[in-house]
Amino acid sequence: MDGSQFPAGYDPRAFPAVAVTVDVVALTIRQGALQVLLVERGEQPYAGRWALPGGFIRPGEDLPEAAARELAEETGLTPRAHIEQLASYGAPERDPRMRIVSVSYLAFAPDLPDPRPGTDAADAAWHRADRLPELAFDHGRILGHGLERARDKLEYTPLATTFVGETFTISELRGVYEAVWGLPLHAGNFHRKVLSVPGFVESTGETTESGGARGGPRARLYRAGDAKLLHPALLRPAREEEVR
């Protein structure tokens, strides 16, 4: 049965029309800060307001495909690392055009380049997660949920390794945690905790070419290990106090 045929007695016009969109919370770390990709809407509703990249799904298109396509079309970026479904949003009046349900996605990648706006966006730019403008629709709520998901996942999954390159130092990995969590971490304690988690990172046997600007010893290089979950988890300092 193709999409133009329906069972006997079934009339799809008897039901209220509902559209489905995808919206993408794309995160990266630039200049040591967690940044969110936003597009300036070029059309109504909310023309001129910043929003998450996204749009309507196409016939025959699966949701993850739509999320990747919208991200590429509106910004010129294709996620190179990790993308996952975040949540669904279907409040009756969340969009003034009609009843629209949004399925949101969360994307992570290291140091992504400057985006370029697509045909239906006036502009596209990275915004620091702690300096965000007021967003269109309910995108502020979606973004808030995406940020909290990212902060939580850093505790119990190796997600942080998707924000760095193929090889990295423990200091660079700590910078990811500090940027996403928004707080400084003790270097020695962090180093010890990371190396105590089986499968989180593995040594490459190599070091950096230099000791950095201060001329210290060369740092060891690591790559992501094969762990899917971190045990023990790397809890945020506030949660460590709660556990104690």
C-alpha positions as a LaTeX table, in Angstrom:
\begin{tabular}{lrrr}
\hline
Residue & $x$ (\AA) & $y$ (\AA) & $z$ (\AA) \\
\hline
Met1 & 0.00 & 0.00 & 0.00 \\
Asp2 & 1.50 & 3.36 & $-1.01$ \\
Gly3 & 0.93 & 6.71 & 0.68 \\
Ser4 & $-2.02$ & 7.62 & $-1.58$ \\
Gln5 & $-4.16$ & 4.64 & $-0.55$ \\
Phe6 & $-6.05$ & 4.21 & 2.70 \\
Pro7 & $-8.13$ & 1.40 & 4.22 \\
Ala8 & $-11.82$ & 1.33 & 3.33 \\
Gly9 & $-13.80$ & 3.82 & 5.38 \\
Tyr10 & $-10.74$ & 5.78 & 6.54 \\
Asp11 & $-10.74$ & 9.50 & 5.70 \\
Pro12 & $-7.63$ & 11.39 & 6.90 \\
Arg13 & $-9.48$ & 14.68 & 6.36 \\
Ala14 & $-11.71$ & 13.81 & 9.30 \\
Phe15 & $-8.80$ & 14.55 & 11.67 \\
Pro16 & $-7.25$ & 17.92 & 12.52 \\
Ala17 & $-4.11$ & 18.69 & 10.52 \\
Val18 & $-0.85$ & 18.36 & 12.48 \\
Ala19 & 2.59 & 19.15 & 11.10 \\
Val20 & 5.96 & 17.85 & 12.33 \\
Thr21 & 9.21 & 19.77 & 12.47 \\
Val22 & 12.71 & 19.05 & 13.70 \\
Asp23 & 14.82 & 21.51 & 15.69 \\
Val24 & 18.51 & 21.05 & 16.43 \\
Val25 & 20.47 & 22.11 & 19.50 \\
Ala26 & 24.00 & 22.14 & 18.04 \\
Leu27 & 26.78 & 22.63 & 20.57 \\
Thr28 & 30.51 & 23.15 & 20.20 \\
Ile29 & 33.35 & 24.72 & 22.13 \\
Arg30 & 34.97 & 27.78 & 20.61 \\
Gln31 & 37.52 & 30.02 & 22.30 \\
Gly32 & 37.17 & 28.01 & 25.48 \\
Ala33 & 33.41 & 28.58 & 25.81 \\
Leu34 & 30.35 & 26.43 & 25.16 \\
Gln35 & 28.53 & 27.85 & 22.14 \\
Val36 & 25.13 & 27.22 & 20.57 \\
Leu37 & 24.27 & 27.50 & 16.90 \\
Leu38 & 21.37 & 29.88 & 16.18 \\
Val39 & 19.78 & 31.20 & 12.99 \\
Glu40 & 18.08 & 34.55 & 12.50 \\
Arg41 & 14.66 & 33.94 & 11.03 \\
Gly42 & 14.14 & 35.53 & 7.64 \\
Glu43 & 10.39 & 34.82 & 7.44 \\
Gln44 & 7.31 & 35.16 & 9.62 \\
Pro45 & 6.47 & 34.22 & 12.24 \\
Tyr46 & 9.16 & 35.80 & 14.41 \\
Ala47 & 11.07 & 37.31 & 11.48 \\
Gly48 & 14.28 & 38.86 & 12.79 \\
Arg49 & 14.34 & 36.72 & 15.94 \\
Trp50 & 16.99 & 34.11 & 16.68 \\
Ala51 & 15.95 & 30.46 & 16.73 \\
Leu52 & 17.34 & 26.96 & 16.65 \\
Pro53 & 18.04 & 25.60 & 13.16 \\
Gly54 & 15.21 & 23.39 & 11.98 \\
Gly55 & 12.14 & 23.06 & 9.81 \\
Phe56 & 9.38 & 20.81 & 8.48 \\
Ile57 & 10.09 & 17.18 & 7.63 \\
Arg58 & 9.62 & 16.11 & 4.03 \\
Pro59 & 7.41 & 13.25 & 2.78 \\
Gly60 & 9.28 & 9.97 & 3.05 \\
Glu61 & 11.99 & 11.49 & 5.22 \\
Asp62 & 12.99 & 9.97 & 8.55 \\
Leu63 & 13.45 & 12.25 & 11.54 \\
Pro64 & 17.26 & 11.94 & 11.91 \\
Glu65 & 17.63 & 12.61 & 8.18 \\
Ala66 & 15.49 & 15.73 & 8.49 \\
Ala67 & 17.56 & 17.00 & 11.42 \\
Ala68 & 20.84 & 16.56 & 9.55 \\
Arg69 & 19.40 & 18.13 & 6.39 \\
Glu70 & 18.01 & 21.18 & 8.17 \\
Leu71 & 21.27 & 21.75 & 9.97 \\
Ala72 & 23.16 & 21.58 & 6.69 \\
Glu73 & 20.67 & 23.66 & 4.68 \\
Glu74 & 20.26 & 26.50 & 7.15 \\
Thr75 & 23.86 & 26.76 & 8.29 \\
Gly76 & 26.10 & 24.89 & 5.86 \\
Leu77 & 27.23 & 22.60 & 8.69 \\
Thr78 & 27.06 & 18.82 & 8.83 \\
Pro79 & 27.48 & 17.20 & 12.25 \\
Arg80 & 30.75 & 15.25 & 12.25 \\
Ala81 & 30.44 & 13.63 & 15.61 \\
His82 & 27.40 & 12.88 & 17.72 \\
Ile83 & 23.70 & 13.53 & 17.17 \\
Glu84 & 20.85 & 12.15 & 19.27 \\
Gln85 & 17.15 & 12.74 & 19.76 \\
Leu86 & 16.44 & 15.07 & 22.68 \\
Ala87 & 12.68 & 15.35 & 23.24 \\
Ser88 & 9.33 & 16.16 & 21.61 \\
Tyr89 & 7.33 & 19.37 & 22.08 \\
Gly90 & 3.65 & 19.56 & 21.18 \\
Ala91 & 1.91 & 22.27 & 23.19 \\
Pro92 & $-1.18$ & 23.30 & 21.15 \\
Glu93 & $-0.18$ & 26.97 & 20.80 \\
Arg94 & 3.60 & 26.67 & 20.57 \\
Asp95 & 3.49 & 27.83 & 16.93 \\
Pro96 & 1.06 & 30.53 & 15.69 \\
Arg97 & 0.75 & 28.98 & 12.21 \\
Met98 & $-0.96$ & 25.69 & 13.07 \\
Arg99 & $-0.67$ & 22.69 & 15.36 \\
Ile100 & 3.00 & 21.76 & 15.03 \\
Val101 & 4.90 & 19.10 & 16.95 \\
Ser102 & 8.67 & 19.52 & 17.12 \\
Val103 & 11.08 & 16.63 & 17.59 \\
Ser104 & 14.33 & 18.09 & 18.82 \\
Tyr105 & 17.86 & 16.77 & 18.35 \\
Leu106 & 21.12 & 17.39 & 20.15 \\
Ala107 & 24.34 & 17.60 & 18.12 \\
Phe108 & 27.93 & 17.82 & 19.37 \\
Ala109 & 31.13 & 18.38 & 17.46 \\
Pro110 & 34.57 & 19.92 & 18.13 \\
Asp111 & 35.39 & 23.52 & 17.18 \\
Leu112 & 33.00 & 23.83 & 14.24 \\
Pro113 & 33.60 & 26.63 & 11.71 \\
Asp114 & 31.50 & 29.73 & 11.20 \\
Pro115 & 28.10 & 28.83 & 9.72 \\
Arg116 & 26.44 & 30.35 & 6.68 \\
Pro117 & 22.70 & 31.09 & 6.53 \\
Gly118 & 20.46 & 29.10 & 4.20 \\
Thr119 & 17.65 & 30.24 & 1.94 \\
Asp120 & 15.09 & 30.82 & 4.70 \\
Ala121 & 17.48 & 32.27 & 7.32 \\
Ala122 & 18.72 & 35.86 & 7.42 \\
Asp123 & 21.83 & 34.96 & 9.40 \\
Ala124 & 23.46 & 32.11 & 11.30 \\
Ala125 & 25.98 & 32.44 & 14.11 \\
Trp126 & 27.45 & 30.83 & 17.19 \\
His127 & 26.30 & 32.29 & 20.51 \\
Arg128 & 27.84 & 31.70 & 23.90 \\
Ala129 & 25.54 & 29.55 & 26.00 \\
Asp130 & 25.74 & 32.08 & 28.84 \\
Arg131 & 24.93 & 35.09 & 26.60 \\
Leu132 & 21.85 & 34.10 & 24.64 \\
Pro133 & 19.23 & 36.38 & 23.05 \\
Glu134 & 15.50 & 35.80 & 23.50 \\
Leu135 & 14.53 & 32.99 & 21.13 \\
Ala136 & 11.50 & 32.47 & 18.89 \\
Phe137 & 8.74 & 29.93 & 19.60 \\
Asp138 & 9.56 & 27.75 & 22.62 \\
His139 & 13.16 & 27.36 & 21.54 \\
Gly140 & 14.45 & 28.80 & 24.80 \\
Arg141 & 12.85 & 25.87 & 26.62 \\
Ile142 & 14.19 & 23.36 & 24.10 \\
Leu143 & 17.68 & 24.82 & 24.35 \\
Gly144 & 17.55 & 24.74 & 28.13 \\
His145 & 16.69 & 21.05 & 28.04 \\
Gly146 & 19.51 & 20.42 & 25.55 \\
Leu147 & 22.09 & 22.16 & 27.71 \\
Glu148 & 21.03 & 20.23 & 30.79 \\
Arg149 & 21.14 & 16.94 & 28.84 \\
Ala150 & 24.71 & 17.73 & 27.75 \\
Arg151 & 25.77 & 18.61 & 31.30 \\
Asp152 & 24.26 & 15.41 & 32.65 \\
Lys153 & 25.75 & 13.19 & 29.96 \\
Leu154 & 29.25 & 14.43 & 30.70 \\
Glu155 & 28.89 & 12.82 & 34.11 \\
Tyr156 & 28.14 & 9.26 & 33.04 \\
Thr157 & 29.14 & 8.92 & 29.34 \\
Pro158 & 32.31 & 9.69 & 27.35 \\
Leu159 & 30.46 & 12.45 & 25.49 \\
Ala160 & 33.22 & 14.98 & 26.28 \\
Thr161 & 35.54 & 13.23 & 23.84 \\
Thr162 & 33.30 & 14.32 & 20.94 \\
Phe163 & 34.16 & 17.96 & 21.70 \\
Val164 & 37.90 & 17.41 & 21.16 \\
Gly165 & 40.01 & 16.12 & 18.29 \\
Glu166 & 40.97 & 12.53 & 17.56 \\
Thr167 & 43.87 & 12.90 & 20.01 \\
Phe168 & 43.86 & 15.22 & 23.00 \\
Thr169 & 45.46 & 16.00 & 26.33 \\
Ile170 & 43.77 & 15.57 & 29.69 \\
Ser171 & 43.97 & 19.36 & 30.04 \\
Glu172 & 41.98 & 19.79 & 26.82 \\
Leu173 & 39.41 & 17.29 & 28.05 \\
Arg174 & 39.15 & 19.20 & 31.33 \\
Gly175 & 38.49 & 22.35 & 29.31 \\
Val176 & 35.42 & 20.65 & 27.82 \\
Tyr177 & 34.02 & 19.85 & 31.25 \\
Glu178 & 34.73 & 23.36 & 32.50 \\
Ala179 & 33.06 & 24.96 & 29.47 \\
Val180 & 29.95 & 22.77 & 29.55 \\
Trp181 & 29.53 & 22.78 & 33.33 \\
Gly182 & 30.48 & 26.45 & 33.60 \\
Leu183 & 32.86 & 26.07 & 36.52 \\
Pro184 & 36.60 & 25.50 & 37.14 \\
Leu185 & 37.89 & 22.06 & 38.08 \\
His186 & 40.96 & 21.06 & 40.07 \\
Ala187 & 43.51 & 19.90 & 37.49 \\
Gly188 & 45.09 & 17.15 & 39.58 \\
Asn189 & 41.82 & 15.70 & 40.83 \\
Phe190 & 40.35 & 15.70 & 37.34 \\
His191 & 43.40 & 13.98 & 35.88 \\
Arg192 & 43.22 & 11.27 & 38.53 \\
Lys193 & 39.49 & 10.70 & 38.08 \\
Val194 & 39.69 & 10.42 & 34.28 \\
Leu195 & 42.47 & 7.85 & 34.38 \\
Ser196 & 40.63 & 5.84 & 37.05 \\
Val197 & 37.60 & 5.22 & 34.78 \\
Pro198 & 38.11 & 2.02 & 32.75 \\
Gly199 & 37.82 & 2.58 & 29.00 \\
Phe200 & 37.24 & 6.34 & 29.16 \\
Val201 & 40.53 & 7.31 & 27.47 \\
Glu202 & 43.56 & 5.38 & 26.29 \\
Ser203 & 47.12 & 6.58 & 25.83 \\
Thr204 & 48.49 & 6.99 & 22.30 \\
Gly205 & 52.04 & 6.62 & 23.59 \\
Glu206 & 52.81 & 10.07 & 22.16 \\
Thr207 & 53.16 & 13.56 & 23.61 \\
Thr208 & 52.58 & 17.10 & 22.45 \\
Glu209 & 55.38 & 18.68 & 20.44 \\
Ser210 & 56.01 & 21.31 & 23.10 \\
Gly211 & 55.12 & 22.11 & 26.68 \\
Gly212 & 52.91 & 25.04 & 25.77 \\
Ala213 & 53.38 & 28.78 & 26.21 \\
Arg214 & 54.91 & 28.40 & 29.69 \\
Gly215 & 57.56 & 25.97 & 28.50 \\
Gly216 & 56.58 & 23.13 & 30.83 \\
Pro217 & 56.94 & 19.41 & 30.13 \\
Arg218 & 55.26 & 17.95 & 27.08 \\
Ala219 & 51.79 & 16.53 & 27.79 \\
Arg220 & 50.73 & 12.98 & 27.03 \\
Leu221 & 48.21 & 12.47 & 24.24 \\
Tyr222 & 45.12 & 10.30 & 24.58 \\
Arg223 & 42.29 & 9.07 & 22.38 \\
Ala224 & 38.73 & 8.05 & 23.24 \\
Gly225 & 38.44 & 4.58 & 24.73 \\
Asp226 & 35.75 & 1.98 & 24.14 \\
Ala227 & 33.61 & 2.69 & 27.21 \\
Lys228 & 29.96 & 3.52 & 26.59 \\
Leu229 & 29.25 & 4.46 & 30.20 \\
Leu230 & 31.60 & 5.89 & 32.81 \\
His231 & 31.91 & 3.92 & 36.02 \\
Pro232 & 32.60 & 5.52 & 38.37 \\
Ala233 & 30.83 & 8.59 & 37.01 \\
Leu234 & 32.51 & 12.02 & 36.93 \\
Leu235 & 30.02 & 13.93 & 39.03 \\
Arg236 & 29.73 & 17.69 & 38.98 \\
Pro237 & 31.21 & 19.20 & 42.17 \\
Ala238 & 27.77 & 20.19 & 43.51 \\
Arg239 & 26.50 & 16.63 & 43.01 \\
Glu240 & 29.61 & 15.20 & 44.66 \\
Glu241 & 28.68 & 17.18 & 47.77 \\
Glu242 & 25.12 & 15.82 & 47.58 \\
Val243 & 26.40 & 12.24 & 47.39 \\
Arg244 & 28.62 & 12.79 & 50.38 \\
\hline
\end{tabular}
